[in-house]
JSON list of C-alpha atoms in Angstrom, two decimals:
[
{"chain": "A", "resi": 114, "resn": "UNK", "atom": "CA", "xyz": [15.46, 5.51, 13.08]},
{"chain": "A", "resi": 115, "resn": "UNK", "atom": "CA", "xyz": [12.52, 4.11, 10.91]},
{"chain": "A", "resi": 116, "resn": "UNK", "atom": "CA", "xyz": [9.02, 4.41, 12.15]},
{"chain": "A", "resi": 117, "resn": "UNK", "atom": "CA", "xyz": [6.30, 1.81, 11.14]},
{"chain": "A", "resi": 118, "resn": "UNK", "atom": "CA", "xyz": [3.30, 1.55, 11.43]},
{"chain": "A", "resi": 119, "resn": "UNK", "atom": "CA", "xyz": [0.83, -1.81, 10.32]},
{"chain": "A", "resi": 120, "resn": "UNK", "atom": "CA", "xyz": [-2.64, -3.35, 10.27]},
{"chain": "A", "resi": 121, "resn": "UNK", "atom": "CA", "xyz": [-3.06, -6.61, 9.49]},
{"chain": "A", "resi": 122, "resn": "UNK", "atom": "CA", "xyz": [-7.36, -6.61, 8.64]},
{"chain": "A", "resi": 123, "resn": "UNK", "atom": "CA", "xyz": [-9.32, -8.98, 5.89]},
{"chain": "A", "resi": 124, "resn": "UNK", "atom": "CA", "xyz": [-11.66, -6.74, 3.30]},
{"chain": "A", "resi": 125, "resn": "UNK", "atom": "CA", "xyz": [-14.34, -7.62, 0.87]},
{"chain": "A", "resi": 126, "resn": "UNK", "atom": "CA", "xyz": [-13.03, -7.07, -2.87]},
{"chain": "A", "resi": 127, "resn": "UNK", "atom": "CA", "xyz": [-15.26, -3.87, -2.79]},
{"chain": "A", "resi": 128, "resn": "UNK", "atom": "CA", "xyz": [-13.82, -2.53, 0.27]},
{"chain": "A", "resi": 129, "resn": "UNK", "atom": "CA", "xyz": [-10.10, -3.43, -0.93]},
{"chain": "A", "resi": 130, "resn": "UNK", "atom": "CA", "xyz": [-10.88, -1.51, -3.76]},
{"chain": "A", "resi": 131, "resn": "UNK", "atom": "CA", "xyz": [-12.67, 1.68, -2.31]},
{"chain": "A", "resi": 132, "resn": "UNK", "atom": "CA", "xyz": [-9.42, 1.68, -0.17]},
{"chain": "A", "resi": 133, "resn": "UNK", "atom": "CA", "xyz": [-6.99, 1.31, -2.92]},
{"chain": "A", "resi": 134, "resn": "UNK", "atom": "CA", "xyz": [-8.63, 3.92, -5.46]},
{"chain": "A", "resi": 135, "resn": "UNK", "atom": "CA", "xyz": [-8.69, 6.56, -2.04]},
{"chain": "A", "resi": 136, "resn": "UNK", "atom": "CA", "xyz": [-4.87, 5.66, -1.99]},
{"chain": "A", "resi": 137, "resn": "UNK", "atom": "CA", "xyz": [-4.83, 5.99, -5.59]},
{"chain": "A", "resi": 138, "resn": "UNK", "atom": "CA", "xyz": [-6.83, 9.68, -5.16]},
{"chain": "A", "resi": 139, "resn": "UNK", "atom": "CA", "xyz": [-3.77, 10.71, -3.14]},
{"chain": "A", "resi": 140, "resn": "UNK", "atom": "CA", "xyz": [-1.14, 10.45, -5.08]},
{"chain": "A", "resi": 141, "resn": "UNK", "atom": "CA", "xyz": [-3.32, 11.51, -7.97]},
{"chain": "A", "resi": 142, "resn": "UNK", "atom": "CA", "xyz": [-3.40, 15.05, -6.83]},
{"chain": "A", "resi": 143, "resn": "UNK", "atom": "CA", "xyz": [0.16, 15.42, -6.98]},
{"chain": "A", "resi": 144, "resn": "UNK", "atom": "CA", "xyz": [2.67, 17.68, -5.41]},
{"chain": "A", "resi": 145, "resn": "UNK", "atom": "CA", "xyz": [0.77, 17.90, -2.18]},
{"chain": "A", "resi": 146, "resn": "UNK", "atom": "CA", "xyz": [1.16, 15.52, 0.86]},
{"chain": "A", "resi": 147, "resn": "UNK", "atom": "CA", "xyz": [-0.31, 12.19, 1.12]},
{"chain": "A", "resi": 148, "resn": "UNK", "atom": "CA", "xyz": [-2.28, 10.83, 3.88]},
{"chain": "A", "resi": 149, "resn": "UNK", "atom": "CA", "xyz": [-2.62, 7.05, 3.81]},
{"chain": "A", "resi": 150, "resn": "UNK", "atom": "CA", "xyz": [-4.77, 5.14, 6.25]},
{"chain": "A", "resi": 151, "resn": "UNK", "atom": "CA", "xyz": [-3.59, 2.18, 8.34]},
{"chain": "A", "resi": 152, "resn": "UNK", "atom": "CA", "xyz": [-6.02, 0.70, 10.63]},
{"chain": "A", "resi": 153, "resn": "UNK", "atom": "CA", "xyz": [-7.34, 3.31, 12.98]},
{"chain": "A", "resi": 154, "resn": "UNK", "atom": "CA", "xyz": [-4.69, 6.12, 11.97]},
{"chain": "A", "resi": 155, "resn": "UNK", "atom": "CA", "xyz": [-3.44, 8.10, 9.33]},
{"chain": "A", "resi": 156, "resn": "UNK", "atom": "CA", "xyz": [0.13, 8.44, 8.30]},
{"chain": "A", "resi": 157, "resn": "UNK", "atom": "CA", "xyz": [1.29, 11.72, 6.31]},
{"chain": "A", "resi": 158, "resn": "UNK", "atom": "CA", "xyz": [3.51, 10.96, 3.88]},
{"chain": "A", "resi": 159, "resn": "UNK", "atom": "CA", "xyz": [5.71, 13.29, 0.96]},
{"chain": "A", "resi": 160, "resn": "UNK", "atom": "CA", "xyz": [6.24, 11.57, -2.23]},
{"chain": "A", "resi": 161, "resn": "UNK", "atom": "CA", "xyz": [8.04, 13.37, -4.83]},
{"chain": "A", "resi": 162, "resn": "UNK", "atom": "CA", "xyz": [7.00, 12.89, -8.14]},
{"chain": "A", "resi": 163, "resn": "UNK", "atom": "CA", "xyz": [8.26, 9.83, -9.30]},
{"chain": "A", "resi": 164, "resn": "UNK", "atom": "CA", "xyz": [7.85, 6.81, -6.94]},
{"chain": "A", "resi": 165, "resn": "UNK", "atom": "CA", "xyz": [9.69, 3.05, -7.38]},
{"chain": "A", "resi": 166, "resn": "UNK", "atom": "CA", "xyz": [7.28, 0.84, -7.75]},
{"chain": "A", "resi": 167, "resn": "UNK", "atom": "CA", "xyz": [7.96, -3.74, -7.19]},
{"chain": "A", "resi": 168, "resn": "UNK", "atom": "CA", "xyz": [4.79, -5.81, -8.11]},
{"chain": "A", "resi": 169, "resn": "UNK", "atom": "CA", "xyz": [5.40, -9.22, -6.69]},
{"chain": "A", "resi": 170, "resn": "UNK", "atom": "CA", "xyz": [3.05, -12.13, -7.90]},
{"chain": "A", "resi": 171, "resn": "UNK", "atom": "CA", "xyz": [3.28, -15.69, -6.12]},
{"chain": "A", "resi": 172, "resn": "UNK", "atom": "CA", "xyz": [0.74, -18.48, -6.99]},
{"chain": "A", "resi": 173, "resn": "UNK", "atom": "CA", "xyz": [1.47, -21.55, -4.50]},
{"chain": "A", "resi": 174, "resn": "UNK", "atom": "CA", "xyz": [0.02, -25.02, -4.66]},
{"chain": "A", "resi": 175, "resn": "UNK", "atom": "CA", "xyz": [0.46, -27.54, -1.54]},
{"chain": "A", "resi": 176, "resn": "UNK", "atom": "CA", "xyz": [-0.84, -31.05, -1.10]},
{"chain": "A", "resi": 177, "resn": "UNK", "atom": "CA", "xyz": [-1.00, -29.85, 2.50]},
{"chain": "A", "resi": 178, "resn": "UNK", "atom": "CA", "xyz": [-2.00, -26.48, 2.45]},
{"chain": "A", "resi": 179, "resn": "UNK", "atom": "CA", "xyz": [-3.80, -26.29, -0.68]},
{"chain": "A", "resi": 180, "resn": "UNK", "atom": "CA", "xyz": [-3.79, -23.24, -2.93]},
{"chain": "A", "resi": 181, "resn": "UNK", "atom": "CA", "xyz": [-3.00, -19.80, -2.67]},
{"chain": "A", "resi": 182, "resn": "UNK", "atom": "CA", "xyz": [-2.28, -16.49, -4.07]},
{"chain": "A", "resi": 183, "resn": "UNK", "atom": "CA", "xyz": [-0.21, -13.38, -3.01]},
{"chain": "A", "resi": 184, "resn": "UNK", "atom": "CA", "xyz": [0.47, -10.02, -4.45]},
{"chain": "A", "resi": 185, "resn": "UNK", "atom": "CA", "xyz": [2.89, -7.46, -2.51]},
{"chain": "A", "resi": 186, "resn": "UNK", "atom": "CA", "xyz": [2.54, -4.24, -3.79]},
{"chain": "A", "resi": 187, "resn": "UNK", "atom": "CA", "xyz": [6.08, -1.98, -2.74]},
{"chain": "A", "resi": 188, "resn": "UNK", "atom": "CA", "xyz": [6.29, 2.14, -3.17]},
{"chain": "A", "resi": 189, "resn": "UNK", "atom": "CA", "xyz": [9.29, 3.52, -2.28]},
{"chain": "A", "resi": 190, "resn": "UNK", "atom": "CA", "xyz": [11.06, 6.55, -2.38]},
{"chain": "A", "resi": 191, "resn": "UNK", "atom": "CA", "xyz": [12.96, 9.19, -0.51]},
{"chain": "A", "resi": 192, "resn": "UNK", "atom": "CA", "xyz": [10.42, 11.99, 0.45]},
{"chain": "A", "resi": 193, "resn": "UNK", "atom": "CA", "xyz": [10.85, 15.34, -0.88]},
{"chain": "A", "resi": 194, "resn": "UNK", "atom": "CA", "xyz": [10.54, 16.83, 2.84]},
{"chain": "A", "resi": 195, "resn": "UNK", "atom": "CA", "xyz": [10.68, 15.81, 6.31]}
]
């Protein structure tokens, strides 16, 4: 049974970023548990060491909709504990 949890927010580039190098903090130290925040909560996750990573990049142009730009950033991987 999968369990998910999401939070949908808008950040300013320096809060995106505070949040993303925290994230990036986490799985720096390595061999330990993860906690990642989402919204109001915090999720424990256990990464092994090697994680599958997909970088998707889509630049869109409409008449109607005008511009935009997306990037979905996907870990994955199965966790070396329960």
């Amino acid at each position: 049974m999968a369990q998910r949890t999401t939070a949908d927010q808008t950040m300013s580039r320096t809060e995106l970023g505070a949040y993303l190098a925290e994230l990036a903090d986490e799985f720096d130290r390595g061999g330990e548990d993860i906690d990642v925040g989402v919204g109001n909560k915090t999720v424990t996750l256990h990464p092994p060491d090697d994680v599958s990573v997909s970088i998707d990049v889509v630049e869109q142009s409409s008449m109607l909709r005008g511009q935009r730009e997306t990037v979905d950033v996907k870990l994955s991987w199965k966790p070396d504990r329960q």
